[in-house]
Amino acid sequence: MVRKYVFGCPFETEAVTEAITPETGTPEYGTILTEKGFLFTLALEGQDAVYGLGEANRGINKRGYVYVSNCTDDPEHTENKVSLYGAHNFIIVDRKGKDTFGMFFDYPSSIRFDIGYTKSEELTVSCEEADLYLYVITGENAYDIVKQFRRIIGRSYIPPKYAFGFGQSRWGYRNAEDFRHVAEEYRKHNIPIDMVYMDIDYMQDYKDFTVNQSFPDFKAFVDEMKEKKIHLIPIIDAGVKIEEGYDVYEEGVRENMFCKREDGTDFAAAVWPGLTHFPDMLNPEARRWFGRKYKILTDAGIDGFWNDMNEPAIFFSEEGMEEVKQFLKGYLEEGQDGNAEQEKGNPFQAFKLRGKINSLANSPEDYRRFYHNVNGKKVRHDKVHNLFGYNMTRAAGEAFGEITPGKRILMFSRSSYIGMHRYGGVWMGDNKSWWSHLLLNLKMLPSLNMCGFLYTGADLGGFGADTTEDLLLRWLALGVFTPLMRNHAALGTREQECYQFGRTNDFRHVIGVRYRLLPYLYSEFMKAALHDGMYFRPLAFDYTDDDMAREVEDQLLLGNEIMIAPVYTQNAGGRYVYLPEEMMFVKFLPDGTLHKEVLEKGHHYVKVALNEVPLFIRKGKAIPVVDAAQCVDEINMETKQMLGYEGAEYDLYEDDGVSTVE
Ligand code: GLC
């Protein structure tokens, strides 16, 4: 049962697509105050668990910390961080012995979820303005609540089938030769691959919808890669470079497509290209205009994109830089009390100076400096900040319906809000080559699924910092199961393509397992998308009466048949697992054979070598496996065999993988 409550005068985010008649009273759970902003308060009991919040830090059970939905470009995903790139304001309060319910706070600006942080037995949700829609969902259990929520927000985005293959990316690939080289190395070593990603350097001076001079005939290059069965996936950034003669910039200025300052001039912010203007993604006309630009690349044969820097990230604004200049001038020329010399020796001034410079990026002040034109109404950006990335991806998604009708296009974004799940997936942003981030990757998966984001994954091997061969292998063994399976690394880090290390056979094997499982993974993804289900679920969602299952945060159910439990610690030869029922433990061994063993319900230590991929088949079930292939297109369904319990049947979902699904 879904109930809708209206507070004040909410902004229409269009996150919810189903028309629901609002209630007159207040929700039956907790208390709500609207005098000073909005404040929801609920008492929590010892065993209550809180799920949701999509791409957020920390655990699957969010209890014990505070989270702020405020889309932020922050590459330091340490435990203390409260905001990441997404704003997914859906939670489920799973109360032992009492009814479980879900809540979606449809509010487009910063909103704080204090889940037993300030007071361990209290949940509060607060935001500055009491203008929002609140949806309260009751149901049989947490999973039932998720399904109802997903129904009202509309069907999740479905990518083309090739996007379930493996992809290689690196910030730093520059020219045709670089991309060709990556493709050739993978093919030469027979490591399966379907996609090579193009990071910002493929563009001319970081200008969206351009390619640099190393591609004299871009379409011919895209075709050449297609012949090798490789899809090129270019990045598109939110900011449009300010440069005379650049048509996208000139057209945008002329047609009033960019976000404006209070005085009506186009707002300028520095990002990778230098100073840029932000297309007004909240203005339907500008959205249509920007979306149509993707045609420049689809016309060249491109059939996949990733949208970036769309929080939107700001390195600095002209106004912000001016303030720092003034501060520095005062510091150097006058000092406090007019004594510059003395001030220079004052360590506190130096701290202040450093703080000033650091606060140039993504500053709240800058987000108050520009405006959107929402159907003729001027709206200050900070009031709707969390909708920018969503609407950038929506711009593309809506345009694809016109420029590539009937055809699925790969699309995923860094920043997002619920609603964007209808137009694209997300990747988890700039993680690090840390073992702790492998586990964080796993924990984010079910929470993202709760909020509709099914096509998702993290930068395998880690984006920032230097990876190690064992970390990459273990991370790939998790990536084998994530719909988006991409190895991506930052400029200046150790090269981490799978052919850069000694154990090429092991990389071939681990990625090969992805292709062996692909029919199953794709089928389960499609079932989840078409029936508002979750591809990844916490154990607690299925084994509702099992207290131990409620505590497991490093194993997940995938689809209807399997459980995954990756190894996420260095130098480990295996790990402990908890089986809530009897299961068949399967390992894909490097020689192509399988290890199969039925294990009783309970705790077990299972050995898993660096070059093995483990999974667990649930009691009485079986999954299809095929032979490994070099790319999705070459998977041979005639090699299909059943793996699991004798006599079990599996309902395989199959389609052409290309056409949009009605
Ligand atoms: C951002 C993205 C990252 C990309 C880089 C350069 O940091 O999150 O994936 O490589 O920008 O475009």
Coordinates of C-alpha atoms and ligand atoms in Angstrom, one line a residue, residues 171 199-200 235 272 306 308-309 414 427 430 463 488, ligand 1:
W171 CA 41.9 8.0 -18.0
D199 CA 37.8 9.1 -21.3
I200 CA 38.1 12.9 -21.8
I235 CA 32.4 10.0 -22.0
W272 CA 38.4 19.9 -17.3
W306 CA 29.0 7.5 -19.8
D308 CA 30.3 12.5 -16.0
M309 CA 31.0 15.6 -13.8
R414 CA 28.0 9.5 -12.2
W427 CA 28.9 3.7 -11.7
D430 CA 36.1 7.5 -8.1
F463 CA 40.3 4.1 -9.8
H488 CA 38.9 1.8 -14.9
Ligands
GLC1 C1 36.2 11.9 -13.1 C2 35.5 10.6 -13.3 C3 36.6 9.6 -13.8 C4 37.3 10.1 -15.0 C5 37.9 11.4 -14.8 C6 38.4 12.1 -16.0 O1 37.0 11.9 -12.0 O2 34.8 10.1 -12.2 O3 36.0 8.3 -14.0 O4 38.3 9.2 -15.4 O5 36.9 12.3 -14.3 O6 37.5 12.2 -17.0

